[in-house]
Short mmCIF file of C-alpha atoms in Angstrom, two decimals:
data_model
loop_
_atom_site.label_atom_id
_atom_site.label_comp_id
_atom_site.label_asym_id
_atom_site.label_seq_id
_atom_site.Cartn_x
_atom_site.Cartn_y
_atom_site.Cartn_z
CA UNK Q 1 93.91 95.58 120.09
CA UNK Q 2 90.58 93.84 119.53
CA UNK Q 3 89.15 97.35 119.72
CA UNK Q 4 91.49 98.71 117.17
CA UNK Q 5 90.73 96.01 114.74
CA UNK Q 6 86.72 96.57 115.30
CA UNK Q 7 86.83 100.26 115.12
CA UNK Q 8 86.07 100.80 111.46
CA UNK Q 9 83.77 99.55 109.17
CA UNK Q 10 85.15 100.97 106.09
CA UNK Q 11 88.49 99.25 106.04
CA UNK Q 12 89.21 95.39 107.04
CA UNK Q 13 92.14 95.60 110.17
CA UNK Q 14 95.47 95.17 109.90
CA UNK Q 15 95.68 92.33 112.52
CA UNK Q 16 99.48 92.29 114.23
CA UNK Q 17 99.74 93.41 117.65
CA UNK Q 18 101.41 96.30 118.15
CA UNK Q 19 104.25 96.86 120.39
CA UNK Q 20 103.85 98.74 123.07
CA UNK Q 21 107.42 99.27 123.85
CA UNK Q 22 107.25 101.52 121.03
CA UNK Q 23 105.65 104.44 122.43
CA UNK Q 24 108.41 104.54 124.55
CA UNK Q 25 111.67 104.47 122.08
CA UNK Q 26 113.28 108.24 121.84
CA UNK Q 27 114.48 109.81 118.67
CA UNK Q 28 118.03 109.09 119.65
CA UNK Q 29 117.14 105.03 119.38
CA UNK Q 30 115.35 105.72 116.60
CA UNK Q 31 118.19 107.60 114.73
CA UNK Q 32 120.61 104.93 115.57
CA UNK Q 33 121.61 103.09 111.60
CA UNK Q 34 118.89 100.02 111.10
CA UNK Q 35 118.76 98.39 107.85
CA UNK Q 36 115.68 96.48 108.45
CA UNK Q 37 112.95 98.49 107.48
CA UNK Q 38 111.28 97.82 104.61
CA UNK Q 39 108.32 101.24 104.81
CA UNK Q 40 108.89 104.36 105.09
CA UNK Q 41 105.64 106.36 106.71
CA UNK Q 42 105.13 110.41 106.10
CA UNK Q 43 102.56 112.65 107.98
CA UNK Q 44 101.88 115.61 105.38
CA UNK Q 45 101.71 119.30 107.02
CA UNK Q 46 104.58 120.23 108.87
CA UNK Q 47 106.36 117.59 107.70
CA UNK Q 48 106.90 117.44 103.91
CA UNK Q 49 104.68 120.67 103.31
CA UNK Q 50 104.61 123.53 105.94
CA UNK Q 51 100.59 123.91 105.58
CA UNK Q 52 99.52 124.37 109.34
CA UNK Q 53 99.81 128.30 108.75
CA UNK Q 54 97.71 127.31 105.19
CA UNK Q 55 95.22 125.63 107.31
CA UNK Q 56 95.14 128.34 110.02
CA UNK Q 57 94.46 130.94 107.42
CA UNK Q 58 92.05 128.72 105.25
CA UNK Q 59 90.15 127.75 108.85
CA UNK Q 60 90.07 131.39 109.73
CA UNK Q 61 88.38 132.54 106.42
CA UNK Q 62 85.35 130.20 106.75
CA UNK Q 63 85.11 131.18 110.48
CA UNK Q 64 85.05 135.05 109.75
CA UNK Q 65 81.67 134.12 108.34
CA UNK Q 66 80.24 133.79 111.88
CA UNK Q 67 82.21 136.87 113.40
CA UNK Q 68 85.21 134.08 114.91
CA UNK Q 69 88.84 134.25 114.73
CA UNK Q 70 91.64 131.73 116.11
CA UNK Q 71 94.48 133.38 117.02
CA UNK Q 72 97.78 131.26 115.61
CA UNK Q 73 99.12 130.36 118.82
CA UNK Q 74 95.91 128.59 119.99
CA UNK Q 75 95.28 126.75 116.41
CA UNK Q 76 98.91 125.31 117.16
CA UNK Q 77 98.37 124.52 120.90
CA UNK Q 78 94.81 123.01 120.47
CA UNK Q 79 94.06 122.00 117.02
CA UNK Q 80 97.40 121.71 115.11
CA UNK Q 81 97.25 118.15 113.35
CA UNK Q 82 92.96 117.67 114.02
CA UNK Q 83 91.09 117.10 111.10
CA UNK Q 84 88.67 120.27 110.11
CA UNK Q 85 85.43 118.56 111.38
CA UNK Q 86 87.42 117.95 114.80
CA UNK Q 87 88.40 121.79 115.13
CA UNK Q 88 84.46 123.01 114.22
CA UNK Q 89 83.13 120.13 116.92
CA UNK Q 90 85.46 121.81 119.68
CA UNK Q 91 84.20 124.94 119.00
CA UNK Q 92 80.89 124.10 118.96
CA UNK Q 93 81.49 122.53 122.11
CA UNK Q 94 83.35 125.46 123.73
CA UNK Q 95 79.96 127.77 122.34
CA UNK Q 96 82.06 129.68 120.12
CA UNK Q 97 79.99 128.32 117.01
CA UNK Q 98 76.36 127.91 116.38
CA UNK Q 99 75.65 123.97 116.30
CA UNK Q 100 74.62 122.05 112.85
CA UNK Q 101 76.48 124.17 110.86
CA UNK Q 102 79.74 121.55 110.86
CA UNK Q 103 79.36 120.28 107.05
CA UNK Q 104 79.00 123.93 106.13
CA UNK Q 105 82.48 125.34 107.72
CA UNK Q 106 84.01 122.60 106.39
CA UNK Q 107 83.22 123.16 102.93
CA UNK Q 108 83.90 126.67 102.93
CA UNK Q 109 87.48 125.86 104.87
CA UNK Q 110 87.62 123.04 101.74
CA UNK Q 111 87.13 125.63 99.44
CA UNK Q 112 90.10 128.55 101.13
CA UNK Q 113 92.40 125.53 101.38
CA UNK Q 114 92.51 124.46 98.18
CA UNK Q 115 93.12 127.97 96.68
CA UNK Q 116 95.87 128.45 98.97
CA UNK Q 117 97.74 125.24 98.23
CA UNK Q 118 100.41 126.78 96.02
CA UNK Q 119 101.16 129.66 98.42
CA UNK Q 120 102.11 126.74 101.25
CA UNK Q 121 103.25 124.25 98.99
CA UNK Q 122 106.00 125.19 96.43
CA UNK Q 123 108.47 122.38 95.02
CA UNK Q 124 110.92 121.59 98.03
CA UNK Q 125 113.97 120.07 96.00
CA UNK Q 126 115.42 118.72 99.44
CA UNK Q 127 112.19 116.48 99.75
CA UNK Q 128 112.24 115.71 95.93
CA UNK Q 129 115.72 114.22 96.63
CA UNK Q 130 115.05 112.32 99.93
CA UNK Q 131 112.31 110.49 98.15
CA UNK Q 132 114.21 109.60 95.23
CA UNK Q 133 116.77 108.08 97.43
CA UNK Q 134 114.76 106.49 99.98
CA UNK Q 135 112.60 105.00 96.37
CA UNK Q 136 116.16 103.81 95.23
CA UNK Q 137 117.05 101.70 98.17
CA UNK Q 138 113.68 100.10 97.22
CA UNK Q 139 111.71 101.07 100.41
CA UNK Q 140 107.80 101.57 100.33
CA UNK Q 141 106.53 105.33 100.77
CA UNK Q 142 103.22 106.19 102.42
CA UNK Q 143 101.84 109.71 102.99
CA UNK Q 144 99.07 109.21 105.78
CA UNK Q 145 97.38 112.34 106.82
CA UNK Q 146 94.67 113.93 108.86
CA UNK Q 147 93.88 116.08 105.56
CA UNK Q 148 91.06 114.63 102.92
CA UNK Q 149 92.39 112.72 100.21
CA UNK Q 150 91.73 115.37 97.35
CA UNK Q 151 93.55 118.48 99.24
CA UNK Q 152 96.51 115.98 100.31
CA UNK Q 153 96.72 115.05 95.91
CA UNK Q 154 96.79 119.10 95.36
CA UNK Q 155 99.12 119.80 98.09
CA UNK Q 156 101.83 116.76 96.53
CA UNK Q 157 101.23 117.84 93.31
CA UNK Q 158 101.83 121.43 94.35
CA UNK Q 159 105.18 120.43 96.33
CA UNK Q 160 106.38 118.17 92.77
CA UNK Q 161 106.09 114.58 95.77
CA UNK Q 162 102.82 113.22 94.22
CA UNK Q 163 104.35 110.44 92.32
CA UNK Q 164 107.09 109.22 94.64
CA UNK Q 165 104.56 107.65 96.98
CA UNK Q 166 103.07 103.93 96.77
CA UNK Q 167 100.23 104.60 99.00
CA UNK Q 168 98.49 107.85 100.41
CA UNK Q 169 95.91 108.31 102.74
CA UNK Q 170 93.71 110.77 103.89
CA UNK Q 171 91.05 111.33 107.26
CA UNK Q 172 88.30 110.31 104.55
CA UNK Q 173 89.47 106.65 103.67
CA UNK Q 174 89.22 105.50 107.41
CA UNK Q 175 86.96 105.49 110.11
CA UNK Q 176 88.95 107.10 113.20
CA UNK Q 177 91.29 109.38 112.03
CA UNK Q 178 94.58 110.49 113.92
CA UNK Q 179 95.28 110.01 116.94
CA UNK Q 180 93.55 107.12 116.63
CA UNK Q 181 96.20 104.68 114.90
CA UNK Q 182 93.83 102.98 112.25
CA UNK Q 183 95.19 105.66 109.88
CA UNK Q 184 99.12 103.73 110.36
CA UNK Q 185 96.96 100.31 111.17
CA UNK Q 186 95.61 100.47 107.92
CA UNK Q 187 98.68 101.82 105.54
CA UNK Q 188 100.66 98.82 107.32
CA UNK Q 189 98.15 95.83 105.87
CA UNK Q 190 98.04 97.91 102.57
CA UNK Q 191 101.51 97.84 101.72
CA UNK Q 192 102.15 94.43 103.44
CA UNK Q 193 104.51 95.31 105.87
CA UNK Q 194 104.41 95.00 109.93
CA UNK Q 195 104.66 97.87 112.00
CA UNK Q 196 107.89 96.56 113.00
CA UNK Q 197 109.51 96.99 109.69
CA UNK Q 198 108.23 100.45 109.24
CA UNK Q 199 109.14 104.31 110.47
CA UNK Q 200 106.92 106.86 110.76
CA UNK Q 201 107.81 110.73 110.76
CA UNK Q 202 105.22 112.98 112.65
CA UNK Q 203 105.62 116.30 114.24
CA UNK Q 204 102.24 117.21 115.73
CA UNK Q 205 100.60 115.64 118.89
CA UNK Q 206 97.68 113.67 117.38
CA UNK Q 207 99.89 112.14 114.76
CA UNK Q 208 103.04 111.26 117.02
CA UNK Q 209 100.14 110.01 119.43
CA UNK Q 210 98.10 108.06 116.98
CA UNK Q 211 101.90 106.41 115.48
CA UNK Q 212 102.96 105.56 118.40
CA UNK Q 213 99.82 103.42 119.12
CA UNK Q 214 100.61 101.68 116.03
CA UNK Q 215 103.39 99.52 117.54
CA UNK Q 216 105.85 101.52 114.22
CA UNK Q 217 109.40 102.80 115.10
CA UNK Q 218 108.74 106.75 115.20
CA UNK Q 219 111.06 109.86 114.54
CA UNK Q 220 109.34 113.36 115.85
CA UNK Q 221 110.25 116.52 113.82
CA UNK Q 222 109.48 120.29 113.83
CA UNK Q 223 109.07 121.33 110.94
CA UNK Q 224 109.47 120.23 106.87
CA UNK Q 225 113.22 121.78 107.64
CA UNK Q 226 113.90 118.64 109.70
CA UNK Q 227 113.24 116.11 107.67
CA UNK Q 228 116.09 116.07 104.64
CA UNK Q 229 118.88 113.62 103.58
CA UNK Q 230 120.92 113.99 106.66
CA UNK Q 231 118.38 112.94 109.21
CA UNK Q 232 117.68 109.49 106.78
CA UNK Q 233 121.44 109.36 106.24
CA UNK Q 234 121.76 108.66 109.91
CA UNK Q 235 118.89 106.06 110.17
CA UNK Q 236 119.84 104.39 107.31
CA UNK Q 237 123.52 104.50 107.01
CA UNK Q 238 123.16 105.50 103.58
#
């Protein structure tokens, strides 16, 4: 945990050990009624928005520049859930992309995601009313995602969730983004809660990965379609 804690240098640590136990606990424990938790944690693409095809597409237009393509199934089997720079350093590594042009790609891929946002991410009334309801029972809302802050403020204010959230972060506001869990580490000792008393919702590997690590009770998904007021009713016991 020591290394968690020391691992960034833009963020003081949240300092609670994590439990371990947590990385094993299955969605059926985790769907069982609690009434104890006082945070409720969001990943962003595929799980309020579905943006991974937005980010495939936006990712593909910066890398036609250099004569590349990513075909969808391998963006979902190797870099679904990776932050941009992460994708362009594993091609780079694989020799698929010319070195030193990382900052580049990214802008460009910056630039194709932002004017794709409101193809991806139209107002998604089911979500609107989850949030109000999990707001009314007084429970803290996070968005913490491995997009940059100012796409992840376009794509909630694209989707009508923007305003329903206490905190949001993005890969730019910490050090080691997901899977490493100072992303959850951090959100915890901003809202004032232990990982304990939260849940987190993730669908893709880095993020379930990077959750899990953070010692938080965690509820995989596959898709935006899976997370609505039934699943909450049954953790909740609304």
């Amino acid at each position: 945990m020591d290394a968690v804690r020391d691992a960034s240098e833009k963020r003081p640590k949240h300092t609670s050990q994590y439990d371990e136990g947590a990385s094993e606990r299955s969605n059926e424990e985790m769907l069982r009624p609690r009434k104890s938790y006082k945070a409720i944690l969001f990943d962003l693409d595929g799980v309020l928005v579905n943006m991974p095809d937005g980010h495939y597409e936006a990712l593909n237009r910066a890398l036609a520049l250099f004569g590349v393509k990513i075909e969808r199934e391998e963006h979902m089997r190797m870099f679904n859930g990776l932050p941009t720079r992460k994708k362009i350093e594993e091609l780079e590594k694989a020799g698929r992309l010319p070195t030193g042009l990382k900052e580049f790609i990214n802008a460009v891929k910056q630039k194709h995601t932002k004017e794709i946002i409101p193809k991806y991410c139209p107002p998604d009334y089911s979500k609107i009313i989850l949030l109000q309801h999990l707001k009314n029972r007084g429970l803290k809302l996070a968005c913490c995602t491995n997009s940059i802050r100012e796409t992840t403020h376009l794509m909630l204010k694209s989707a009508h969730l923007f305003d329903f959230f206490d905190l949001i972060i993005g890969n730019d506001e910490v050090k080691n983004p997901k899977p490493h869990p100072e992303t959850y580490l951090y959100t915890f000792e901003k809202l004032g809660v232990e990982p304990h008393e939260c849940l987190i919702i993730e669908d893709a590997p880095p993020g379930i990965a990077s959750a899990r690590a953070s010692g938080a009770f965690v509820i995989e998904v596959r898709g935006p379609e899976d997370v609505n007021l039934a699943l909450f009713e049954k953790i909740l016991n609304f």
